[in-house]
Amino acid sequence: MPFRRPSVLVCGSEPLASRVVAGLRADGRAVAPIALETLAGPARLRIRTLVLADPPDPAAVMAALQERRRRQRAGLGRHQIRLVLMHRGETPPALPPLAESQTWLRVETFAIEERAARAVLTRWPLHAGMDPPFGQVPHLVLVGTGELAHAFLVQSLRLIQYGGARPRVTRLSAEPDATASRLRTRLPHAGQVAELCCGHLAEPPLTGAPPVTLVLVCPDADEDSILADTTRLARRIAEQQSVSPPILLEVGEHEPAGELADWDGQILAFSALREVCRAGVLLDGVGDEVAQTIHEHYCDSIAAQGRDPTGEPAGQPWSHLATSYREANRHQADHLWAKLAVTDCTAVAEEMVDSFAFAPLEVERLALIEHQRWAADRHLDGWSYAETRDNARKHHPQLIPYASLSEPMKDLDRFAVRGVPALLARSGLGILRRLILAVPEPGPQAPTGIWLRRLVRQVLERLVSRYPDRALVVAATLGDATVRHLVRQATEQAGAAFFWLQPEPVGDLLAAQPDRAARLDLLALGARAERRIALAGNAELTRWFAERAEILCLIGKCPAPPAPRKRVELVRAWQGVSWNFDY
C-alpha cells in the first residue's frame, strides 16, 4: 500500500485527540496525531489542516504556529493552513488577533457540545415523536445538568416552534431546585420560548402535561445505573401518559451491544463524541449546505443593492465568516425541517420536482412560526422587548406576538417563508408534498401470502404512477403481521416513508405479539419509522385516520369509515383490488 502523507494533524487533550484521530481514520482520512511539544518545536512539518482538540493553552499554540511560520516558511509551505479549534462550552477561548497580512492562517472554532446537539437533533428532530398537523405539540424531557445537556436544551429551544399550543421542556435531575436556579441564571428569558419545568428524575412531573414526544438523556458522569434509570423513566412515562416516545441515550465512549431482540423499541444510543468526530461534521460542513445557501442569498441581496458584501462583517465568504454569523444561518436553516413537517412536505433531490410554492394559508401559518423562531433566537441571546431598539441593552420592539406586528413586519416573515423553495433549490433540493396512505387493522377475507404481495405491489405501482409529484407515506400501528408485510413492501419497493401510529405503549404492543419472530418483525420495522405518533387509544387512532389520511388502504372486508373519501380495498385474490376513486 503506498504511503499517504497525512493531510490532517491532530493534537490536544486526551482522550479527545485520540477520538478525533480514530473518527477521521474511520472515514478514510489521512490523519496523524502530533504532540503539542512537537508542534512548538524546531522539527520541519508540512501542515495543511490542524485540529486542536481542546488544548490546554490554545493561545500558546497559535503563538507557536506564528513563530514556526517566521522561522520555517518552507517547512510550512506557501498554502493556507486551516486550524480547527475544538473547545468545550459555549464560548471559544480567547485567541491572539491575526494581522490582516496573516492570510496564511484560517482559524475556525468548533463548539463540541453545541455541534453534537445540532448533529443529533438533525438525525432525530423534535417532530420525530409527534405529528404537528394533527395538533400535537413538542414536549421534550431532558435528563442531565452538564454542558452537553445545556447545549441540547439551547438547540432544542431554537427549533421547538411548530405553531399551535405552547411547547414544553421538562428537565429532570437529582436536584431540581438547583437545576432551576442555574437555568434562570444562564437562560433568563427561556420562559418566553417554551413552558419550562424542573423535576426529580425519580418522580417526573408529567401529570396534566402534554404527551412526551422526545426524551434526551445526558448522564452527568459515567454512571453505571443510567440504563436502568432510563428504563425506569420509560416505564413511568408509559404509566402516566400511555406513550412511548423515542429516548436518546448518550453513551459516551461505550459501544452499544446486544441483539435486536434485546431492544425495547424506544431507547436509541448515541455518542456525542462520535457524532462530532466524523469527518463530515468536523471538517466538511455536512449539515451546513442550506446554511451556506442562506448566507449566499444574503450576500446576493446586498450586492443587488449596489453594496459590496465583503465590506460588511456578515457578508464575508463562508470560509472567513465569523462564528456568530455562521450560527445565525445554521439556526435558520435547521428550522426549515420543522416548517416542512408542519406542512406535510419533505425535501428530495431537485430533479424530482418541477416547481413548488406554499399555499397562501400555509405562508401565513409558517410566517407566524418563523417569527416565533426569530424571537426564540433573540430571547436565548438575552434580548427582551422594549418600545425602542437598543443593541447595547439588547432591547427590540418586534419581540411581540405575530398578530401584534405591523403588516410591513409580517411581510418580512412572509417573504422569508416564500423564499424557502428557492433556498432549497440552490442547495440542490426540491419540495414534495406527502401522500399519506393509512392502513387500519385487517378484517375478514384478508389476502395472504403470494396473493397479498401481488395485490400490494399493484396498489403501490398505481399510486406511484397516479401521484408522481407526491412523496408516499404509509402509516400503521404494526400490531398485525399482514399490516407489517404491507409496510415492509411499501418502504422497500416504493421507497415510502413510514409513520408508526401508537395508540398504546410499545411495551404493551410487544407483549401482545404471539411469538419471538413476530416481536422481532415488529422491532425491525419500528426501527425504520420516520415518525412515532402517540395517540390516546383507538378512538384517537380512528380520528387520526379520518383527519390525516388522504387514502385509506383496507385489507379484507373492513367497515368503511366515513372519511377519508378515497379508499382502496384489498380482498380475496379473485376479487382483486377495489378503488373508489379514479386512480
mmCIF file of N, CA, C and O in Angstrom, residues 258-350:
data_model
loop_
_atom_site.group_PDB
_atom_site.id
_atom_site.type_symbol
_atom_site.label_atom_id
_atom_site.label_comp_id
_atom_site.label_asym_id
_atom_site.label_seq_id
_atom_site.Cartn_x
_atom_site.Cartn_y
_atom_site.Cartn_z
ATOM 1 N N GLY A 258 -25.637 -5.853 21.993
ATOM 2 C CA GLY A 258 -26.924 -6.523 22.113
ATOM 3 C C GLY A 258 -27.537 -6.838 20.757
ATOM 4 O O GLY A 258 -27.069 -6.374 19.710
ATOM 5 N N GLU A 259 -28.584 -7.632 20.785
ATOM 6 C CA GLU A 259 -29.293 -8.036 19.583
ATOM 7 C C GLU A 259 -30.597 -7.248 19.466
ATOM 8 O O GLU A 259 -31.027 -6.572 20.408
ATOM 9 N N LEU A 260 -31.210 -7.347 18.290
ATOM 10 C CA LEU A 260 -32.491 -6.682 18.075
ATOM 11 C C LEU A 260 -33.518 -7.148 19.100
ATOM 12 O O LEU A 260 -34.338 -6.357 19.584
ATOM 13 N N ALA A 261 -33.457 -8.424 19.465
ATOM 14 C CA ALA A 261 -34.414 -8.962 20.425
ATOM 15 C C ALA A 261 -34.281 -8.325 21.802
ATOM 16 O O ALA A 261 -35.220 -8.367 22.607
ATOM 17 N N ASP A 262 -33.116 -7.720 22.090
ATOM 18 C CA ASP A 262 -32.907 -7.080 23.387
ATOM 19 C C ASP A 262 -33.484 -5.668 23.442
ATOM 20 O O ASP A 262 -33.581 -5.080 24.521
ATOM 21 N N TRP A 263 -33.855 -5.114 22.295
ATOM 22 C CA TRP A 263 -34.296 -3.726 22.220
ATOM 23 C C TRP A 263 -35.706 -3.588 22.763
ATOM 24 O O TRP A 263 -36.568 -4.449 22.536
ATOM 25 N N ASP A 264 -35.953 -2.480 23.464
ATOM 26 C CA ASP A 264 -37.291 -2.232 23.994
ATOM 27 C C ASP A 264 -38.155 -1.421 23.034
ATOM 28 O O ASP A 264 -39.295 -1.092 23.349
ATOM 29 N N GLY A 265 -37.610 -1.101 21.858
ATOM 30 C CA GLY A 265 -38.374 -0.338 20.881
ATOM 31 C C GLY A 265 -38.341 1.158 21.105
ATOM 32 O O GLY A 265 -38.956 1.910 20.343
ATOM 33 N N GLN A 266 -37.634 1.625 22.149
ATOM 34 C CA GLN A 266 -37.622 3.046 22.473
ATOM 35 C C GLN A 266 -36.227 3.646 22.579
ATOM 36 O O GLN A 266 -35.937 4.667 21.969
ATOM 37 N N ILE A 267 -35.364 3.037 23.387
ATOM 38 C CA ILE A 267 -34.078 3.647 23.725
ATOM 39 C C ILE A 267 -33.113 3.537 22.545
ATOM 40 O O ILE A 267 -32.847 2.434 22.047
ATOM 41 N N LEU A 268 -32.593 4.680 22.115
ATOM 42 C CA LEU A 268 -31.667 4.760 20.992
ATOM 43 C C LEU A 268 -30.353 5.344 21.503
ATOM 44 O O LEU A 268 -30.323 6.480 21.984
ATOM 45 N N ALA A 269 -29.284 4.567 21.426
ATOM 46 C CA ALA A 269 -27.996 5.005 21.951
ATOM 47 C C ALA A 269 -27.254 5.865 20.925
ATOM 48 O O ALA A 269 -27.314 5.606 19.720
ATOM 49 N N PHE A 270 -26.558 6.881 21.418
ATOM 50 C CA PHE A 270 -25.692 7.688 20.563
ATOM 51 C C PHE A 270 -24.512 8.170 21.390
ATOM 52 O O PHE A 270 -24.546 8.177 22.626
ATOM 53 N N SER A 271 -23.454 8.549 20.711
ATOM 54 C CA SER A 271 -22.275 9.114 21.366
ATOM 55 C C SER A 271 -22.031 10.507 20.803
ATOM 56 O O SER A 271 -21.837 10.661 19.589
ATOM 57 N N ALA A 272 -22.049 11.504 21.667
ATOM 58 C CA ALA A 272 -21.821 12.873 21.213
ATOM 59 C C ALA A 272 -20.442 13.012 20.573
ATOM 60 O O ALA A 272 -20.288 13.676 19.544
ATOM 61 N N LEU A 273 -19.424 12.367 21.168
ATOM 62 C CA LEU A 273 -18.080 12.467 20.606
ATOM 63 C C LEU A 273 -17.997 11.812 19.235
ATOM 64 O O LEU A 273 -17.353 12.329 18.327
ATOM 65 N N ARG A 274 -18.643 10.662 19.096
ATOM 66 C CA ARG A 274 -18.619 10.025 17.776
ATOM 67 C C ARG A 274 -19.320 10.890 16.732
ATOM 68 O O ARG A 274 -18.918 10.916 15.557
ATOM 69 N N GLU A 275 -20.369 11.587 17.147
ATOM 70 C CA GLU A 275 -21.085 12.450 16.208
ATOM 71 C C GLU A 275 -20.187 13.576 15.702
ATOM 72 O O GLU A 275 -20.146 13.863 14.510
ATOM 73 N N VAL A 276 -19.447 14.231 16.611
ATOM 74 C CA VAL A 276 -18.665 15.400 16.193
ATOM 75 C C VAL A 276 -17.328 15.020 15.592
ATOM 76 O O VAL A 276 -16.702 15.849 14.924
ATOM 77 N N CYS A 277 -16.863 13.781 15.809
ATOM 78 C CA CYS A 277 -15.561 13.383 15.274
ATOM 79 C C CYS A 277 -15.667 12.755 13.891
ATOM 80 O O CYS A 277 -14.656 12.289 13.348
ATOM 81 N N ARG A 278 -16.848 12.733 13.330
ATOM 82 C CA ARG A 278 -16.982 12.296 11.943
ATOM 83 C C ARG A 278 -16.421 13.382 11.023
ATOM 84 O O ARG A 278 -16.603 14.571 11.266
ATOM 85 N N ALA A 279 -15.752 12.954 9.959
ATOM 86 C CA ALA A 279 -15.120 13.918 9.060
ATOM 87 C C ALA A 279 -16.123 14.890 8.470
ATOM 88 O O ALA A 279 -15.834 16.082 8.304
ATOM 89 N N GLY A 280 -17.312 14.394 8.163
ATOM 90 C CA GLY A 280 -18.312 15.267 7.571
ATOM 91 C C GLY A 280 -18.689 16.422 8.476
ATOM 92 O O GLY A 280 -18.855 17.563 8.019
ATOM 93 N N VAL A 281 -18.833 16.149 9.769
ATOM 94 C CA VAL A 281 -19.234 17.188 10.718
ATOM 95 C C VAL A 281 -18.057 18.091 11.065
ATOM 96 O O VAL A 281 -18.163 19.316 11.059
ATOM 97 N N LEU A 282 -16.903 17.491 11.364
ATOM 98 C CA LEU A 282 -15.758 18.257 11.864
ATOM 99 C C LEU A 282 -15.067 19.061 10.767
ATOM 100 O O LEU A 282 -14.651 20.204 10.997
ATOM 101 N N LEU A 283 -14.934 18.495 9.568
ATOM 102 C CA LEU A 283 -14.120 19.132 8.533
ATOM 103 C C LEU A 283 -14.892 19.575 7.296
ATOM 104 O O LEU A 283 -14.513 20.562 6.654
ATOM 105 N N ASP A 284 -15.951 18.840 6.934
ATOM 106 C CA ASP A 284 -16.564 19.053 5.624
ATOM 107 C C ASP A 284 -17.832 19.893 5.643
ATOM 108 O O ASP A 284 -18.406 20.159 4.584
ATOM 109 N N GLY A 285 -18.319 20.253 6.811
ATOM 110 C CA GLY A 285 -19.511 21.092 6.869
ATOM 111 C C GLY A 285 -20.781 20.385 6.472
ATOM 112 O O GLY A 285 -21.739 21.032 5.999
ATOM 113 N N VAL A 286 -20.829 19.044 6.618
ATOM 114 C CA VAL A 286 -22.073 18.331 6.337
ATOM 115 C C VAL A 286 -23.155 18.835 7.287
ATOM 116 O O VAL A 286 -22.956 18.937 8.493
ATOM 117 N N GLY A 287 -24.292 19.176 6.745
ATOM 118 C CA GLY A 287 -25.351 19.790 7.521
ATOM 119 C C GLY A 287 -25.366 21.295 7.394
ATOM 120 O O GLY A 287 -26.325 21.948 7.812
ATOM 121 N N ASP A 288 -24.303 21.864 6.798
ATOM 122 C CA ASP A 288 -24.230 23.314 6.627
ATOM 123 C C ASP A 288 -24.617 23.762 5.216
ATOM 124 O O ASP A 288 -24.535 24.958 4.904
ATOM 125 N N GLU A 289 -25.023 22.819 4.363
ATOM 126 C CA GLU A 289 -25.275 23.179 2.971
ATOM 127 C C GLU A 289 -26.352 24.256 2.852
ATOM 128 O O GLU A 289 -26.180 25.264 2.139
ATOM 129 N N VAL A 290 -27.470 24.064 3.543
ATOM 130 C CA VAL A 290 -28.552 25.049 3.460
ATOM 131 C C VAL A 290 -28.158 26.341 4.153
ATOM 132 O O VAL A 290 -28.480 27.438 3.686
ATOM 133 N N ALA A 291 -27.426 26.240 5.272
ATOM 134 C CA ALA A 291 -26.964 27.443 5.970
ATOM 135 C C ALA A 291 -26.063 28.280 5.061
ATOM 136 O O ALA A 291 -26.166 29.516 5.029
ATOM 137 N N GLN A 292 -25.187 27.624 4.324
ATOM 138 C CA GLN A 292 -24.318 28.356 3.398
ATOM 139 C C GLN A 292 -25.139 28.986 2.274
ATOM 140 O O GLN A 292 -24.835 30.094 1.825
ATOM 141 N N THR A 293 -26.176 28.293 1.830
ATOM 142 C CA THR A 293 -27.036 28.849 0.791
ATOM 143 C C THR A 293 -27.758 30.095 1.294
ATOM 144 O O THR A 293 -27.894 31.089 0.572
ATOM 145 N N ILE A 294 -28.233 30.048 2.538
ATOM 146 C CA ILE A 294 -28.877 31.229 3.129
ATOM 147 C C ILE A 294 -27.895 32.391 3.175
ATOM 148 O O ILE A 294 -28.242 33.544 2.863
ATOM 149 N N HIS A 295 -26.649 32.097 3.541
ATOM 150 C CA HIS A 295 -25.636 33.154 3.589
ATOM 151 C C HIS A 295 -25.359 33.711 2.191
ATOM 152 O O HIS A 295 -25.259 34.943 2.015
ATOM 153 N N GLU A 296 -25.257 32.837 1.204
ATOM 154 C CA GLU A 296 -25.011 33.292 -0.162
ATOM 155 C C GLU A 296 -26.166 34.161 -0.662
ATOM 156 O O GLU A 296 -25.951 35.175 -1.344
ATOM 157 N N HIS A 297 -27.385 33.761 -0.312
ATOM 158 C CA HIS A 297 -28.557 34.553 -0.707
ATOM 159 C C HIS A 297 -28.504 35.943 -0.068
ATOM 160 O O HIS A 297 -28.828 36.951 -0.714
ATOM 161 N N TYR A 298 -28.082 35.999 1.189
ATOM 162 C CA TYR A 298 -27.945 37.288 1.876
ATOM 163 C C TYR A 298 -26.903 38.160 1.172
ATOM 164 O O TYR A 298 -27.131 39.357 0.940
ATOM 165 N N CYS A 299 -25.767 37.562 0.824
ATOM 166 C CA CYS A 299 -24.711 38.317 0.126
ATOM 167 C C CYS A 299 -25.209 38.812 -1.232
ATOM 168 O O CYS A 299 -24.911 39.946 -1.643
ATOM 169 N N ASP A 300 -25.965 37.978 -1.941
ATOM 170 C CA ASP A 300 -26.508 38.381 -3.241
ATOM 171 C C ASP A 300 -27.465 39.565 -3.084
ATOM 172 O O ASP A 300 -27.490 40.469 -3.930
ATOM 173 N N SER A 301 -28.264 39.551 -2.007
ATOM 174 C CA SER A 301 -29.209 40.653 -1.801
ATOM 175 C C SER A 301 -28.466 41.954 -1.514
ATOM 176 O O SER A 301 -28.907 43.034 -1.935
ATOM 177 N N ILE A 302 -27.334 41.871 -0.793
ATOM 178 C CA ILE A 302 -26.524 43.077 -0.549
ATOM 179 C C ILE A 302 -25.949 43.594 -1.872
ATOM 180 O O ILE A 302 -25.987 44.794 -2.161
ATOM 181 N N ALA A 303 -25.430 42.658 -2.687
ATOM 182 C CA ALA A 303 -24.859 43.066 -3.974
ATOM 183 C C ALA A 303 -25.916 43.678 -4.882
ATOM 184 O O ALA A 303 -25.631 44.625 -5.633
ATOM 185 N N ALA A 304 -27.156 43.155 -4.819
ATOM 186 C CA ALA A 304 -28.228 43.690 -5.658
ATOM 187 C C ALA A 304 -28.579 45.125 -5.278
ATOM 188 O O ALA A 304 -29.141 45.869 -6.091
ATOM 189 N N GLN A 305 -28.229 45.525 -4.057
ATOM 190 C CA GLN A 305 -28.464 46.903 -3.615
ATOM 191 C C GLN A 305 -27.303 47.828 -3.956
ATOM 192 O O GLN A 305 -27.292 48.992 -3.557
ATOM 193 N N GLY A 306 -26.312 47.278 -4.673
ATOM 194 C CA GLY A 306 -25.185 48.086 -5.092
ATOM 195 C C GLY A 306 -24.087 48.210 -4.060
ATOM 196 O O GLY A 306 -23.210 49.073 -4.193
ATOM 197 N N ARG A 307 -24.111 47.356 -3.021
ATOM 198 C CA ARG A 307 -23.088 47.393 -1.983
ATOM 199 C C ARG A 307 -22.193 46.172 -2.094
ATOM 200 O O ARG A 307 -22.600 45.133 -2.617
ATOM 201 N N ASP A 308 -20.979 46.324 -1.596
ATOM 202 C CA ASP A 308 -20.013 45.232 -1.619
ATOM 203 C C ASP A 308 -20.212 44.372 -0.361
ATOM 204 O O ASP A 308 -19.993 44.854 0.755
ATOM 205 N N PRO A 309 -20.631 43.099 -0.507
ATOM 206 C CA PRO A 309 -20.873 42.266 0.679
ATOM 207 C C PRO A 309 -19.637 42.118 1.557
ATOM 208 O O PRO A 309 -19.752 42.072 2.790
ATOM 209 N N THR A 310 -18.452 42.065 0.949
ATOM 210 C CA THR A 310 -17.234 41.843 1.737
ATOM 211 C C THR A 310 -16.874 43.045 2.596
ATOM 212 O O THR A 310 -15.981 42.965 3.440
ATOM 213 N N GLY A 311 -17.584 44.175 2.386
ATOM 214 C CA GLY A 311 -17.338 45.339 3.216
ATOM 215 C C GLY A 311 -18.087 45.283 4.536
ATOM 216 O O GLY A 311 -17.946 46.197 5.352
ATOM 217 N N GLU A 312 -18.890 44.236 4.737
ATOM 218 C CA GLU A 312 -19.664 44.091 5.966
ATOM 219 C C GLU A 312 -19.271 42.799 6.671
ATOM 220 O O GLU A 312 -18.981 41.792 6.006
ATOM 221 N N PRO A 313 -19.260 42.786 8.003
ATOM 222 C CA PRO A 313 -18.878 41.564 8.728
ATOM 223 C C PRO A 313 -19.741 40.365 8.365
ATOM 224 O O PRO A 313 -19.245 39.241 8.247
ATOM 225 N N ALA A 314 -21.056 40.575 8.174
ATOM 226 C CA ALA A 314 -21.964 39.466 7.868
ATOM 227 C C ALA A 314 -21.909 39.051 6.403
ATOM 228 O O ALA A 314 -22.548 38.074 6.019
ATOM 229 N N GLY A 315 -21.160 39.782 5.574
ATOM 230 C CA GLY A 315 -21.116 39.471 4.148
ATOM 231 C C GLY A 315 -19.838 38.800 3.694
ATOM 232 O O GLY A 315 -19.612 38.628 2.496
ATOM 233 N N GLN A 316 -18.982 38.397 4.636
ATOM 234 C CA GLN A 316 -17.734 37.741 4.271
ATOM 235 C C GLN A 316 -18.009 36.351 3.680
ATOM 236 O O GLN A 316 -19.041 35.742 3.952
ATOM 237 N N PRO A 317 -17.088 35.820 2.862
ATOM 238 C CA PRO A 317 -17.252 34.438 2.377
ATOM 239 C C PRO A 317 -17.388 33.477 3.561
ATOM 240 O O PRO A 317 -16.848 33.719 4.644
ATOM 241 N N TRP A 318 -18.108 32.394 3.351
ATOM 242 C CA TRP A 318 -18.392 31.456 4.436
ATOM 243 C C TRP A 318 -17.116 30.979 5.131
ATOM 244 O O TRP A 318 -17.077 30.838 6.355
ATOM 245 N N SER A 319 -16.063 30.740 4.355
ATOM 246 C CA SER A 319 -14.824 30.239 4.945
ATOM 247 C C SER A 319 -14.188 31.239 5.891
ATOM 248 O O SER A 319 -13.383 30.860 6.748
ATOM 249 N N HIS A 320 -14.527 32.525 5.759
ATOM 250 C CA HIS A 320 -13.956 33.559 6.620
ATOM 251 C C HIS A 320 -15.020 34.197 7.508
ATOM 252 O O HIS A 320 -14.733 35.173 8.209
ATOM 253 N N LEU A 321 -16.219 33.668 7.487
ATOM 254 C CA LEU A 321 -17.324 34.266 8.227
ATOM 255 C C LEU A 321 -17.163 34.002 9.722
ATOM 256 O O LEU A 321 -16.820 32.889 10.143
ATOM 257 N N ALA A 322 -17.419 35.017 10.543
ATOM 258 C CA ALA A 322 -17.321 34.860 11.995
ATOM 259 C C ALA A 322 -18.312 33.812 12.485
ATOM 260 O O ALA A 322 -19.393 33.623 11.897
ATOM 261 N N THR A 323 -17.951 33.121 13.561
ATOM 262 C CA THR A 323 -18.773 32.028 14.081
ATOM 263 C C THR A 323 -20.188 32.488 14.407
ATOM 264 O O THR A 323 -21.157 31.762 14.156
ATOM 265 N N SER A 324 -20.349 33.691 14.963
ATOM 266 C CA SER A 324 -21.684 34.165 15.345
ATOM 267 C C SER A 324 -22.607 34.270 14.136
ATOM 268 O O SER A 324 -23.793 33.920 14.213
ATOM 269 N N TYR A 325 -22.078 34.724 12.991
ATOM 270 C CA TYR A 325 -22.906 34.826 11.787
ATOM 271 C C TYR A 325 -23.175 33.441 11.196
ATOM 272 O O TYR A 325 -24.266 33.182 10.676
ATOM 273 N N ARG A 326 -22.194 32.555 11.267
ATOM 274 C CA ARG A 326 -22.444 31.184 10.815
ATOM 275 C C ARG A 326 -23.577 30.558 11.617
ATOM 276 O O ARG A 326 -24.470 29.902 11.065
ATOM 277 N N GLU A 327 -23.536 30.747 12.941
ATOM 278 C CA GLU A 327 -24.549 30.147 13.795
ATOM 279 C C GLU A 327 -25.934 30.689 13.466
ATOM 280 O O GLU A 327 -26.918 29.939 13.467
ATOM 281 N N ALA A 328 -26.044 31.976 13.197
ATOM 282 C CA ALA A 328 -27.348 32.551 12.849
ATOM 283 C C ALA A 328 -27.911 31.900 11.594
ATOM 284 O O ALA A 328 -29.113 31.593 11.519
ATOM 285 N N ASN A 329 -27.061 31.671 10.596
ATOM 286 C CA ASN A 329 -27.507 30.994 9.377
ATOM 287 C C ASN A 329 -27.892 29.546 9.663
ATOM 288 O O ASN A 329 -28.861 29.023 9.095
ATOM 289 N N ARG A 330 -27.125 28.882 10.530
ATOM 290 C CA ARG A 330 -27.444 27.498 10.884
ATOM 291 C C ARG A 330 -28.790 27.392 11.587
ATOM 292 O O ARG A 330 -29.574 26.478 11.324
ATOM 293 N N HIS A 331 -29.065 28.320 12.486
ATOM 294 C CA HIS A 331 -30.335 28.277 13.219
ATOM 295 C C HIS A 331 -31.511 28.393 12.253
ATOM 296 O O HIS A 331 -32.501 27.673 12.375
ATOM 297 N N GLN A 332 -31.401 29.313 11.297
ATOM 298 C CA GLN A 332 -32.473 29.484 10.322
ATOM 299 C C GLN A 332 -32.609 28.250 9.437
ATOM 300 O O GLN A 332 -33.728 27.800 9.148
ATOM 301 N N ALA A 333 -31.479 27.685 9.040
ATOM 302 C CA ALA A 333 -31.515 26.511 8.162
ATOM 303 C C ALA A 333 -32.096 25.291 8.881
ATOM 304 O O ALA A 333 -32.901 24.552 8.316
ATOM 305 N N ASP A 334 -31.694 25.071 10.119
ATOM 306 C CA ASP A 334 -32.152 23.884 10.840
ATOM 307 C C ASP A 334 -33.656 23.884 11.047
ATOM 308 O O ASP A 334 -34.285 22.829 11.150
ATOM 309 N N HIS A 335 -34.256 25.073 11.133
ATOM 310 C CA HIS A 335 -35.703 25.127 11.368
ATOM 311 C C HIS A 335 -36.508 24.885 10.102
ATOM 312 O O HIS A 335 -37.736 24.706 10.171
ATOM 313 N N LEU A 336 -35.868 24.853 8.950
ATOM 314 C CA LEU A 336 -36.604 24.561 7.716
ATOM 315 C C LEU A 336 -37.307 23.214 7.794
ATOM 316 O O LEU A 336 -38.414 23.035 7.274
ATOM 317 N N TRP A 337 -36.667 22.249 8.461
ATOM 318 C CA TRP A 337 -37.256 20.899 8.502
ATOM 319 C C TRP A 337 -38.507 20.874 9.383
ATOM 320 O O TRP A 337 -39.432 20.105 9.134
ATOM 321 N N ALA A 338 -38.556 21.733 10.395
ATOM 322 C CA ALA A 338 -39.787 21.866 11.177
ATOM 323 C C ALA A 338 -40.900 22.458 10.323
ATOM 324 O O ALA A 338 -42.056 22.017 10.391
ATOM 325 N N LYS A 339 -40.557 23.441 9.499
ATOM 326 C CA LYS A 339 -41.561 24.056 8.626
ATOM 327 C C LYS A 339 -42.115 23.045 7.626
ATOM 328 O O LYS A 339 -43.319 23.029 7.327
ATOM 329 N N LEU A 340 -41.249 22.185 7.101
ATOM 330 C CA LEU A 340 -41.732 21.163 6.169
ATOM 331 C C LEU A 340 -42.627 20.163 6.883
ATOM 332 O O LEU A 340 -43.633 19.700 6.325
ATOM 333 N N ALA A 341 -42.287 19.816 8.121
ATOM 334 C CA ALA A 341 -43.117 18.876 8.874
ATOM 335 C C ALA A 341 -44.503 19.453 9.131
ATOM 336 O O ALA A 341 -45.512 18.734 9.082
ATOM 337 N N VAL A 342 -44.577 20.744 9.398
ATOM 338 C CA VAL A 342 -45.863 21.390 9.677
ATOM 339 C C VAL A 342 -46.768 21.349 8.454
ATOM 340 O O VAL A 342 -47.997 21.255 8.586
ATOM 341 N N THR A 343 -46.194 21.417 7.266
ATOM 342 C CA THR A 343 -46.979 21.480 6.026
ATOM 343 C C THR A 343 -47.049 20.144 5.299
ATOM 344 O O THR A 343 -47.468 20.097 4.142
ATOM 345 N N ASP A 344 -46.666 19.052 5.966
ATOM 346 C CA ASP A 344 -46.694 17.722 5.333
ATOM 347 C C ASP A 344 -45.880 17.702 4.043
ATOM 348 O O ASP A 344 -46.331 17.189 3.006
ATOM 349 N N CYS A 345 -44.680 18.251 4.106
ATOM 350 C CA CYS A 345 -43.789 18.257 2.951
ATOM 351 C C CYS A 345 -42.475 17.579 3.320
ATOM 352 O O CYS A 345 -42.169 17.377 4.495
ATOM 353 N N THR A 346 -41.706 17.250 2.306
ATOM 354 C CA THR A 346 -40.391 16.665 2.529
ATOM 355 C C THR A 346 -39.443 17.159 1.440
ATOM 356 O O THR A 346 -39.883 17.556 0.351
ATOM 357 N N ALA A 347 -38.153 17.162 1.743
ATOM 358 C CA ALA A 347 -37.144 17.608 0.786
ATOM 359 C C ALA A 347 -36.585 16.399 0.031
ATOM 360 O O ALA A 347 -36.301 15.361 0.635
ATOM 361 N N VAL A 348 -36.448 16.538 -1.275
ATOM 362 C CA VAL A 348 -35.925 15.480 -2.136
ATOM 363 C C VAL A 348 -34.932 16.104 -3.107
ATOM 364 O O VAL A 348 -34.739 17.322 -3.128
ATOM 365 N N ALA A 349 -34.298 15.258 -3.906
ATOM 366 C CA ALA A 349 -33.394 15.771 -4.932
ATOM 367 C C ALA A 349 -34.161 16.681 -5.885
ATOM 368 O O ALA A 349 -35.308 16.402 -6.257
ATOM 369 N N GLU A 350 -33.532 17.794 -6.265
ATOM 370 C CA GLU A 350 -34.227 18.820 -7.053
ATOM 371 C C GLU A 350 -34.784 18.280 -8.359
ATOM 372 O O GLU A 350 -35.859 18.705 -8.815
#
